[in-house]
Amino acid sequence: MFAETVRKLINTDGRLGVIVPTGIATDATCQNFFGDLIQKENLSNLYDFENRKKLFSAIASEIKFTLLGISGKATQNTDFSFFLTQAKQIEDKSRVFQLSPKDIALMNPNTLTCPVFRTKVDAELTKKIYQLVPVLENEKTGNNPWGISFMRMFDMSNDSHLFQNSAGQGLVPLYEGKMFHQFDHRFGCYNQGMVDGDKNTFRAIPTPTIEQRQNHDFTIKSRYWVDKSEVQNRLASKWNKEWILSFRNICRSVDERTAIFSLLPKVGVGNSAPVMILAVD
């Protein structure tokens, strides 16, 4: 609301600069405002800072904020820079890059939110990749070259009545996002340790040992199991393979990976790991 108000105060020859949370450019809740700035070419610059060097001593070091420049008239060149910690880094040409409205629409056509890069080289490389390979699905044009769709197989709250606390005949494990990692469907398991003897309370789940990983017959234990027929019903005609492709919910760009995918056995999967359905033979 603050950014929208100050934008309305400038005339066609005016320009302003404000300090706002970085989410104004990257969060889905602000996509309409930022998308309008981009399409009308009113964004003159965006310099994103992390407060790790305590530029603002009274706020937490992990807080991110942006110096947002807005112009009353269309601007041909918009400067971007991210993950800055000191104002003088704006002068570093390797960290400042330019993106046109066309570039942003190329990389983020569905939301028009701002892609984030640490260096100019990263931005240029990513731009070239998108020029050669389209996004998975363009919701505006309907272009879906990979033939993908997504599924939230089981909700950990709403579907909890379907879950069993132990393995049994006709049951398959219910996977959670923390149980797999990149190319690894045996990343975290409930095989070890419970807290205070309470069978329903677990420590942060451990990772299997090297010896366990070297054992091809070793399988990780899930917290819950679900009837195999429930899994079959939810996949139904959408997927007939004996494996599924799933990815973990990742909420921050500073995590180890912004996309963590793995092939899983044909098991139940909770809402922390959506399933990707592909148009494959």
Rosetta silent file (secondary structure, phi, psi, omega in degrees, C-alpha in Angstrom):
SEQUENCE: MFAETVRKLINTDGRLGVIVPTGIATDATCQNFFGDLIQKENLSNLYDFENRKKLFSAIASEIKFTLLGISGKATQNTDFSFFLTQAKQIEDKSRVFQLSPKDIALMNPNTLTCPVFRTKVDAELTKKIYQLVPVLENEKTGNNPWGISFMRMFDMSNDSHLFQNSAGQGLVPLYEGKMFHQFDHRFGCYNQGMVDGDKNTFRAIPTPTIEQRQNHDFTIKSRYWVDKSEVQNRLASKWNKEWILSFRNICRSVDERTAIFSLLPKVGVGNSAPVMILAVD
SCORE:     score description
SCORE:     0.000 S_00000001
   1 L     0.000  -41.361  179.774    0.000    0.000    0.000 S_00000001
   2 H   -61.371  -48.173 -178.725    2.849    2.392    0.842 S_00000001
   3 H   -64.405  -39.266  178.623    4.619    1.772   -2.467 S_00000001
   4 H   -64.076  -39.080 -178.597    1.375    2.128   -4.423 S_00000001
   5 H   -65.936  -48.583 -177.750    0.603    5.432   -2.699 S_00000001
   6 H   -67.741  -28.800  177.122    3.979    7.051   -3.361 S_00000001
   7 H   -63.785  -36.870 -178.448    3.853    5.875   -6.957 S_00000001
   8 H   -73.099  -15.398 -175.888    0.637    7.825   -7.469 S_00000001
   9 H   -83.241  -16.607 -176.780    2.220   10.997   -6.085 S_00000001
  10 L   -92.473  148.493  177.141    4.786   11.472   -8.856 S_00000001
  11 L   -92.946 -175.115 -173.817    4.054   13.124  -12.183 S_00000001
  12 L   -65.224  -23.703  179.601    5.298   12.023  -15.573 S_00000001
  13 L   -99.070    2.603 -175.455    8.600   13.862  -15.141 S_00000001
  14 L   -91.383  168.680  176.748    9.149   12.751  -11.549 S_00000001
  15 E  -153.137  143.759 -179.843   11.181    9.988   -9.977 S_00000001
  16 E  -138.866  159.955  174.955   11.291    8.623   -6.452 S_00000001
  17 E  -131.077  132.792 -179.805   13.244    6.177   -4.336 S_00000001
  18 E  -134.016  154.919  174.161   11.840    4.214   -1.399 S_00000001
  19 E  -102.440  117.990 -177.162   13.088    1.521    0.969 S_00000001
  20 E  -137.618  162.648  175.283   10.687   -1.424    0.998 S_00000001
  21 E   -60.121  144.902 -178.067   10.866   -5.171    1.719 S_00000001
  22 L   -62.002  -23.487  179.319   12.416   -7.165   -1.141 S_00000001
  23 H   -58.364  -16.730  178.584    9.233   -9.213   -1.340 S_00000001
  24 H   -62.153  -23.670 -179.802    7.659   -6.378   -3.309 S_00000001
  25 H  -104.090  -20.314 -170.905    9.530   -7.742   -6.339 S_00000001
  26 H  -117.209  -18.499 -175.138    9.641  -11.466   -5.585 S_00000001
  27 L   -87.120  144.540 -179.994    6.511  -12.422   -3.605 S_00000001
  28 H   -62.716  -30.060 -178.538    3.349  -13.683   -5.272 S_00000001
  29 H   -67.561  -20.103 -179.752    1.243  -11.343   -3.120 S_00000001
  30 H  -108.215   10.473 -171.542    2.895   -8.331   -4.808 S_00000001
  31 H   -64.196  -33.153 -179.113    3.001   -9.728   -8.333 S_00000001
  32 H   -68.427  -42.817  179.280    0.269   -7.468   -9.718 S_00000001
  33 H   -65.435  -49.471 -178.089    1.964   -4.294   -8.489 S_00000001
  34 H   -67.211  -39.001  178.600    5.433   -5.310   -9.628 S_00000001
  35 H   -61.145  -37.026  178.571    4.129   -6.710  -12.903 S_00000001
  36 H   -68.712  -39.101  175.618    2.450   -3.382  -13.654 S_00000001
  37 H   -58.127  -43.314 -177.451    5.714   -1.537  -12.899 S_00000001
  38 H   -69.620  -48.138 -176.024    7.521   -3.789  -15.349 S_00000001
  39 H   -64.223  -34.296  179.598    4.947   -3.697  -18.138 S_00000001
  40 L   -91.401    2.179  176.864    4.687    0.105  -18.009 S_00000001
  41 L    57.293   39.328  179.107    8.489    0.396  -17.723 S_00000001
  42 L   -95.773   -2.109 -179.959    8.243    2.570  -14.611 S_00000001
  43 E   -89.389  118.458 -178.703   10.912    0.686  -12.650 S_00000001
  44 E   -95.161  -33.771  176.207   14.235    2.526  -12.834 S_00000001
  45 E  -161.681  155.631  176.082   16.275    0.447  -10.365 S_00000001
  46 E  -144.779  110.328  179.465   16.034   -2.278   -7.738 S_00000001
  47 E  -116.144  112.078 -175.782   18.900   -2.824   -5.296 S_00000001
  48 E   -93.768  134.830 -179.297   18.314   -5.637   -2.818 S_00000001
  49 E  -124.202  145.704  165.110   20.194   -5.724    0.524 S_00000001
  50 E  -101.825  144.205 -175.253   20.671   -8.223    3.316 S_00000001
  51 H   -87.947   23.889 -176.483   21.107   -6.645    6.753 S_00000001
  52 H   -63.047  -27.008  178.389   24.058   -8.875    7.696 S_00000001
  53 H   -93.704   11.549  176.619   26.360   -5.844    7.987 S_00000001
  54 L    55.660   50.346  171.407   23.802   -4.108   10.203 S_00000001
  55 L   -60.840  -34.082  171.079   23.010   -1.188    7.914 S_00000001
  56 L  -116.649  105.729 -171.586   19.969   -0.908   10.162 S_00000001
  57 L   -68.720  -22.168 -173.850   21.147   -1.779   13.663 S_00000001
  58 L   -89.358   -4.440 -179.802   17.682   -2.129   15.153 S_00000001
  59 L  -117.459  162.066 -174.011   16.435   -4.902   12.866 S_00000001
  60 L   -65.098  152.627 -175.026   17.484   -8.536   12.493 S_00000001
  61 L   -69.165  -23.530 -177.881   20.432   -9.447   10.280 S_00000001
  62 L   -85.326   -4.745  179.963   18.370  -11.793    8.089 S_00000001
  63 L   -66.987  136.375  177.041   15.937   -9.060    7.053 S_00000001
  64 E  -112.433  136.527  178.403   16.047   -8.187    3.342 S_00000001
  65 E  -138.924  164.596 -173.114   15.119   -4.772    2.002 S_00000001
  66 E  -132.822  138.413  167.454   15.248   -3.031   -1.355 S_00000001
  67 E   -88.474  106.600 -174.013   16.068    0.432   -2.660 S_00000001
  68 E  -104.792  121.211  177.725   13.277    0.751   -5.196 S_00000001
  69 E  -105.101  126.168 -178.255   13.438    3.468   -7.831 S_00000001
  70 E  -121.375  133.916 -179.972   10.209    4.379   -9.663 S_00000001
  71 E  -111.045  146.860  178.584    9.952    6.740  -12.618 S_00000001
  72 L   -75.729  -19.124  179.236    6.896    8.623  -13.818 S_00000001
  73 L  -120.188  164.962 -178.416    7.823    7.953  -17.432 S_00000001
  74 L   -63.222  137.638  177.647    8.973    4.833  -19.229 S_00000001
  75 L  -115.135  137.432 -176.675   12.633    3.940  -18.681 S_00000001
  76 L   -78.714  -33.993 -175.565   14.603    1.949  -21.218 S_00000001
  77 L  -124.760  126.600  178.301   17.157    0.457  -18.827 S_00000001
  78 L  -115.580  125.550  179.736   16.473   -0.928  -15.350 S_00000001
  79 E   -91.518  136.348  176.935   19.357   -1.786  -13.042 S_00000001
  80 E  -126.657  148.093  170.830   19.072   -4.773  -10.680 S_00000001
  81 E  -158.864  140.415 -175.697   21.350   -6.106   -7.963 S_00000001
  82 E  -129.437  158.913  176.451   20.699   -8.640   -5.204 S_00000001
  83 E    61.912   31.549  175.005   22.266   -9.871   -1.949 S_00000001
  84 E   -76.401  151.819  176.781   24.162   -6.633   -1.342 S_00000001
  85 L  -123.958  -14.341  178.438   25.411   -5.943    2.180 S_00000001
  86 L  -138.755  146.967 -176.748   26.989   -2.503    1.705 S_00000001
  87 H   -62.149  -33.648 -177.241   25.908    0.517   -0.348 S_00000001
  88 H   -65.356  -16.898  179.690   29.274    0.773   -2.103 S_00000001
  89 H   -69.615  -15.132  175.754   28.634   -2.618   -3.762 S_00000001
  90 H   -62.630  -24.652 -179.371   26.195   -0.859   -6.114 S_00000001
  91 H   -81.249   -8.771 -179.575   29.305    0.439   -7.886 S_00000001
  92 L   -78.992  108.070 -175.291   30.510   -3.126   -8.584 S_00000001
  93 L   -64.090  -23.742  179.948   29.701   -3.667  -12.271 S_00000001
  94 L   -75.033  -15.703 -177.372   29.898   -7.453  -11.893 S_00000001
  95 L  -104.961  -10.492 -179.720   26.971   -7.400   -9.440 S_00000001
  96 L  -106.521  130.863 -178.724   24.673   -4.989  -11.278 S_00000001
  97 E  -137.042  166.757 -179.762   22.759   -6.209  -14.328 S_00000001
  98 E  -117.880  138.581  175.355   19.919   -5.057  -16.510 S_00000001
  99 L  -130.522  134.183  176.360   16.695   -6.843  -17.327 S_00000001
 100 L   -90.645  164.436  173.400   14.066   -5.630  -19.743 S_00000001
 101 H   -53.910  -35.725  178.492   10.325   -6.312  -19.375 S_00000001
 102 H   -65.489  -38.665  178.818   10.790   -8.870  -22.158 S_00000001
 103 H   -63.855  -45.207 -178.494   13.539  -10.639  -20.178 S_00000001
 104 H   -65.725  -40.844  177.591   11.380  -10.891  -17.049 S_00000001
 105 H   -66.084  -28.761  178.407    8.408  -12.156  -19.068 S_00000001
 106 H   -68.887  -41.303 -175.195   10.718  -14.740  -20.645 S_00000001
 107 H   -89.254  -36.608 -179.856   11.849  -16.156  -17.290 S_00000001
 108 L  -128.479   64.948 -175.163    8.747  -15.616  -15.157 S_00000001
 109 L   -67.577  -25.632 -174.625    5.820  -15.367  -17.613 S_00000001
 110 L   -79.258  -33.147 -175.594    3.202  -16.613  -15.165 S_00000001
 111 L  -116.056  -24.518 -173.264    3.813  -14.115  -12.345 S_00000001
 112 L    60.241   20.056  172.162    6.084  -11.414  -13.818 S_00000001
 113 L   -75.655  166.532 -170.617    7.885  -11.393  -10.469 S_00000001
 114 L   -85.428  126.554  171.727   11.578  -10.596  -10.482 S_00000001
 115 L   -69.937  147.504 -173.812   14.172  -13.357  -10.985 S_00000001
 116 L  -112.381  128.634  179.200   17.016  -13.137   -8.466 S_00000001
 117 L  -135.279  148.527  178.443   20.709  -13.370   -9.405 S_00000001
 118 L   -84.469  -30.765 -176.422   23.905  -12.751   -7.484 S_00000001
 119 L  -137.100  165.052  176.599   25.987  -11.586  -10.453 S_00000001
 120 H   -63.046  -38.337  178.958   25.653  -10.184  -13.935 S_00000001
 121 H   -61.342  -43.207  178.575   27.095  -13.419  -15.352 S_00000001
 122 H   -59.301  -42.276 -178.543   24.354  -15.460  -13.625 S_00000001
 123 H   -65.694  -44.636 -178.729   21.683  -13.244  -15.141 S_00000001
 124 H   -66.005  -40.716  179.363   23.094  -13.414  -18.660 S_00000001
 125 H   -64.057  -46.209 -179.607   23.550  -17.187  -18.514 S_00000001
 126 H   -63.343  -38.602  178.520   20.021  -17.786  -17.247 S_00000001
 127 H   -60.603  -42.619 -179.932   18.602  -15.495  -19.908 S_00000001
 128 H   -66.869  -36.957  177.833   20.317  -17.514  -22.638 S_00000001
 129 H   -61.806  -46.781 -179.051   19.027  -20.778  -21.184 S_00000001
 130 H   -67.998  -25.994  175.882   15.430  -19.527  -21.253 S_00000001
 131 H   -69.159  -24.863 -179.594   15.868  -18.313  -24.806 S_00000001
 132 H   -98.233  -33.585 -175.853   16.639  -21.920  -25.786 S_00000001
 133 L  -125.220  121.361 -177.540   14.411  -23.861  -23.364 S_00000001
 134 L   -73.480  166.778  175.597   10.902  -22.630  -22.454 S_00000001
 135 L   -64.253  160.978 -178.188    9.399  -22.658  -18.974 S_00000001
 136 L   -55.904  -45.326 -179.846    7.665  -25.864  -17.885 S_00000001
 137 L  -150.862  124.856  175.487    4.231  -24.356  -18.417 S_00000001
 138 E   -95.356  105.635 -174.549    3.157  -20.925  -19.611 S_00000001
 139 L   -69.640  -22.658 -177.875   -0.191  -20.400  -17.950 S_00000001
 140 L   -81.260  -37.727 -179.713   -0.992  -17.327  -20.025 S_00000001
 141 L   -95.829  -15.592 -176.742   -0.447  -18.891  -23.435 S_00000001
 142 L    80.697    4.968  179.448   -1.341  -22.450  -22.434 S_00000001
 143 E   -72.276  121.023 -177.515    1.974  -23.687  -23.824 S_00000001
 144 L  -135.454   73.026 -171.887    2.921  -26.890  -21.969 S_00000001
 145 L   -62.843  -24.363 -178.870    5.767  -28.503  -23.958 S_00000001
 146 L   -93.047   -7.684 -178.728    6.504  -31.116  -21.293 S_00000001
 147 L    61.973   43.582 -174.881    2.866  -32.097  -20.808 S_00000001
 148 L   -96.749  154.201  167.915    3.119  -31.700  -17.039 S_00000001
 149 E  -146.425  167.262 -174.854    0.524  -31.477  -14.307 S_00000001
 150 E  -124.812  152.029 -179.090    0.817  -31.507  -10.529 S_00000001
 151 E  -137.171  134.601  168.817   -0.826  -33.481   -7.785 S_00000001
 152 L  -101.060   98.477 -167.270   -1.124  -33.039   -4.037 S_00000001
 153 L   -68.553  -56.182 -179.785   -1.636  -36.694   -3.220 S_00000001
 154 L  -131.107  136.988  174.349   -2.379  -36.683    0.547 S_00000001
 155 L   -93.467  127.857 -173.477   -2.933  -33.806    2.956 S_00000001
 156 L   -65.100  -21.817  178.031   -1.262  -34.533    6.298 S_00000001
 157 L   -97.388  -56.801 -174.030   -4.176  -32.969    8.198 S_00000001
 158 L   -67.312  -28.107 -178.079   -7.318  -33.552    6.144 S_00000001
 159 L  -103.176   13.384 -173.975   -6.379  -37.129    5.192 S_00000001
 160 H   -61.144  -24.083  179.316   -4.962  -38.173    8.576 S_00000001
 161 H   -67.764  -14.234  179.735   -7.828  -40.634    9.115 S_00000001
 162 H   -89.671   -8.039 -171.347   -6.331  -42.738    6.300 S_00000001
 163 E   -92.053  142.078  176.066   -2.922  -43.107    7.965 S_00000001
 164 E  -111.243  150.347 -176.784   -1.714  -46.094    9.971 S_00000001
 165 L   -87.417   -6.408  179.472    1.059  -45.975   12.592 S_00000001
 166 L  -147.135  159.711 -178.920    2.682  -49.245   11.574 S_00000001
 167 L   -67.575  154.745  179.219    3.286  -51.327    8.478 S_00000001
 168 L  -166.447  174.775 -178.888    0.769  -53.954    7.488 S_00000001
 169 L   -63.323  131.253  178.324   -0.588  -56.003    4.620 S_00000001
 170 L    80.009    6.080 -179.268   -1.640  -53.847    1.690 S_00000001
 171 E  -105.344  148.176  175.306   -0.022  -50.733    3.142 S_00000001
 172 E  -125.551  156.283 -179.416    2.733  -48.608    1.597 S_00000001
 173 E   -61.338  149.672  172.250    4.914  -45.933    3.245 S_00000001
 174 E  -104.053  106.870 -177.800    3.692  -42.354    3.351 S_00000001
 175 E   -77.661  145.810  170.645    6.624  -40.203    2.271 S_00000001
 176 L  -118.358  159.769 -175.345    7.222  -36.670    3.543 S_00000001
 177 H   -54.382  -36.967 -177.031    9.434  -34.074    1.882 S_00000001
 178 H   -72.412   -3.700 -177.979   12.225  -34.465    4.463 S_00000001
 179 H   -89.928   -7.969  177.519   12.604  -38.149    3.594 S_00000001
 180 L  -137.160  164.366  179.408   14.244  -37.584    0.198 S_00000001
 181 E  -142.874 -173.299 -176.522   16.789  -35.283   -1.392 S_00000001
 182 L   -54.806  117.105  178.639   18.305  -34.631   -4.805 S_00000001
 183 L    58.548   27.284 -173.425   18.493  -38.028   -6.599 S_00000001
 184 E  -144.605  106.490  179.592   18.099  -39.748   -3.220 S_00000001
 185 L   -93.033    8.619  177.212   14.899  -41.473   -2.078 S_00000001
 186 L  -128.640   51.021 -174.237   16.545  -42.703    1.161 S_00000001
 187 L   -86.104  -44.212 -179.176   17.667  -39.388    2.653 S_00000001
 188 L  -132.401  142.982 -175.742   15.779  -39.287    5.959 S_00000001
 189 L  -145.073  158.485  176.962   14.140  -42.073    7.920 S_00000001
 190 L   -99.550   20.751 -177.648   12.261  -42.832   11.103 S_00000001
 191 L   -66.428  -27.527 -173.035   14.167  -46.082   11.654 S_00000001
 192 L  -116.813  142.341  161.898   16.028  -44.684   14.645 S_00000001
 193 L    67.560  127.591  170.529   15.127  -43.030   17.906 S_00000001
 194 E  -128.176  157.654 -177.092   11.962  -41.808   19.569 S_00000001
 195 L   -91.486  125.284  173.446   11.647  -39.129   22.241 S_00000001
 196 L    54.006   28.767  176.468   10.831  -40.193   25.807 S_00000001
 197 L    74.811    1.983  179.373    9.392  -43.501   24.645 S_00000001
 198 L   -81.332  114.270 -173.731    6.446  -41.851   22.940 S_00000001
 199 L   -67.109  -16.819 -179.310    5.941  -43.819   19.723 S_00000001
 200 L  -100.674    3.861 -179.277    4.238  -40.855   18.037 S_00000001
 201 L  -119.631  119.805 -174.306    6.954  -38.293   18.844 S_00000001
 202 E  -118.241  150.775  170.601   10.158  -38.426   16.827 S_00000001
 203 L   -70.469  173.538  170.537   13.446  -36.583   16.845 S_00000001
 204 L   -55.667  125.082 -167.845   14.583  -34.734   13.720 S_00000001
 205 L   -64.550  135.296 -177.837   14.790  -37.702   11.428 S_00000001
 206 L   -79.495  165.597  175.258   18.309  -39.074   10.888 S_00000001
 207 L   -97.741  138.117  178.763   20.025  -39.853    7.603 S_00000001
 208 L   -56.169  150.556  179.051   20.953  -43.505    6.900 S_00000001
 209 L   -73.075  167.564  177.360   24.574  -44.468    7.442 S_00000001
 210 H   -60.202  -40.922  179.800   26.987  -45.202    4.598 S_00000001
 211 H   -62.442  -40.517  178.300   26.705  -48.907    5.397 S_00000001
 212 H   -66.543  -39.421  179.515   22.921  -48.757    5.146 S_00000001
 213 H   -66.558  -32.091  179.701   23.104  -46.896    1.841 S_00000001
 214 H   -74.233  -13.621  178.195   25.467  -49.530    0.449 S_00000001
 215 L   -89.997  108.785 -176.859   22.858  -52.169    1.248 S_00000001
 216 L   -64.633  -19.789 -178.909   20.511  -52.283   -1.762 S_00000001
 217 L   -88.955   -6.221 -178.382   17.868  -54.034    0.342 S_00000001
 218 L   -72.798  130.243  176.266   17.779  -51.270    2.966 S_00000001
 219 L  -124.154  145.188  179.875   14.523  -49.298    2.970 S_00000001
 220 L   -82.555  153.061 -178.331   13.719  -46.274    5.076 S_00000001
 221 L   -98.238  133.609  179.255   10.884  -46.338    7.552 S_00000001
 222 L   -92.236  167.629  177.206    8.118  -43.765    7.305 S_00000001
 223 L   -76.791  -34.296  179.969    6.165  -42.225   10.152 S_00000001
 224 E  -132.147  162.634  173.296    2.855  -43.382    8.671 S_00000001
 225 E  -125.559  157.141 -178.203    1.545  -45.952    6.189 S_00000001
 226 E  -139.863  151.857 -178.197   -1.418  -45.735    3.866 S_00000001
 227 E   -62.060  132.983 -178.988   -3.472  -48.276    1.956 S_00000001
 228 H   -59.482  -33.473 -179.237   -1.976  -49.037   -1.460 S_00000001
 229 H   -65.496  -31.201  176.875   -5.436  -48.869   -3.017 S_00000001
 230 H   -65.435  -39.544  177.271   -5.751  -45.225   -1.892 S_00000001
 231 H   -64.112  -46.607 -179.716   -2.530  -44.431   -3.760 S_00000001
 232 H   -60.150  -41.694 -178.720   -3.768  -46.274   -6.841 S_00000001
 233 H   -64.340  -38.491 -176.562   -7.105  -44.448   -6.747 S_00000001
 234 H   -74.687  -32.079  176.167   -5.490  -41.019   -6.563 S_00000001
 235 H   -79.735  -39.401  176.594   -3.133  -41.736   -9.418 S_00000001
 236 H    41.351 -127.052 -176.775   -5.848  -43.599  -11.344 S_00000001
 237 H   -82.435   -1.612 -177.169   -5.521  -43.001  -15.081 S_00000001
 238 H   -75.141  -28.852 -172.173   -3.052  -40.132  -14.576 S_00000001
 239 L  -153.717  124.677 -177.409   -0.004  -42.316  -13.961 S_00000001
 240 L  -120.035   12.856  177.650    0.643  -46.016  -14.610 S_00000001
 241 L   -83.336  165.200  177.763    4.363  -46.296  -13.825 S_00000001
 242 L   -92.699   16.938  176.217    5.781  -48.082  -10.791 S_00000001
 243 E  -143.033  162.238  177.057    7.598  -44.913   -9.760 S_00000001
 244 E  -134.291  155.434  177.398    6.649  -41.295   -9.205 S_00000001
 245 E  -107.773  121.745 -176.677    8.489  -37.990   -9.536 S_00000001
 246 E  -131.446  159.933  177.735    8.167  -35.734   -6.514 S_00000001
 247 E  -138.989  149.963 -177.810    9.737  -32.522   -5.240 S_00000001
 248 L   -81.249  146.114  172.109   10.133  -30.963   -1.835 S_00000001
 249 L   -70.665  118.554  177.794    8.427  -27.748   -0.811 S_00000001
 250 L  -120.068  129.074 -172.451   11.202  -25.147   -0.612 S_00000001
 251 L  -109.727   -6.580 -175.959   10.282  -21.692    0.587 S_00000001
 252 L  -131.719  139.322 -179.952   13.527  -19.693    0.510 S_00000001
 253 L   -71.636  -12.300 -179.082   15.952  -18.873   -2.287 S_00000001
 254 L   -93.433    3.180  175.671   18.856  -19.136    0.171 S_00000001
 255 L   -68.888  167.514 -176.727   18.276  -22.853    0.840 S_00000001
 256 L   -56.200  -39.533  175.477   20.788  -25.405   -0.414 S_00000001
 257 L  -136.954  141.194  175.218   18.628  -26.060   -3.473 S_00000001
 258 L   -87.081  -10.423  174.733   15.635  -24.119   -4.745 S_00000001
 259 L  -143.423  118.883  179.807   14.326  -27.318   -6.358 S_00000001
 260 L  -119.524  107.362 -177.789   14.834  -30.762   -4.808 S_00000001
 261 E  -113.103  152.906  171.817   13.492  -33.594   -6.971 S_00000001
 262 E  -157.992  150.881  169.186   13.728  -37.359   -6.688 S_00000001
 263 E   -80.931  134.169 -179.808   12.223  -40.490   -8.186 S_00000001
 264 E  -121.132  156.891  169.841   10.310  -42.407   -5.524 S_00000001
 265 E   -61.789  168.663 -179.315    8.778  -45.860   -5.391 S_00000001
 266 L   -76.957   83.911 -176.002    5.039  -45.892   -5.984 S_00000001
 267 L  -122.324  177.174  171.487    4.161  -44.842   -2.424 S_00000001
 268 E   -77.592  148.330 -179.314    1.895  -42.379   -0.706 S_00000001
 269 E  -134.788  130.853  179.966    3.205  -38.818   -0.585 S_00000001
 270 L   -78.960  176.177 -174.040    2.196  -36.051    1.826 S_00000001
 271 L   -69.591  -13.606  177.158    1.523  -32.414    0.975 S_00000001
 272 L   -77.188   -0.732  179.921    5.120  -31.380    1.728 S_00000001
 273 L  -144.137   84.136  177.333    6.120  -33.158   -1.494 S_00000001
 274 L   -60.205  153.397 -179.907    3.851  -32.535   -4.500 S_00000001
 275 E  -102.429  136.873  176.857    3.910  -35.074   -7.326 S_00000001
 276 E  -102.338  124.470  177.853    4.717  -34.075  -10.907 S_00000001
 277 E   -99.048  128.220 -178.087    2.825  -35.956  -13.606 S_00000001
 278 L  -112.247  148.641  175.593    4.550  -36.156  -16.981 S_00000001
 279 L   -84.921   82.249 -179.579    3.151  -37.001  -20.401 S_00000001
 280 L  -121.335  155.782  179.169    5.406  -40.028  -21.021 S_00000001
 281 L   -78.045    0.000    0.000    4.806  -43.315  -22.776 S_00000001
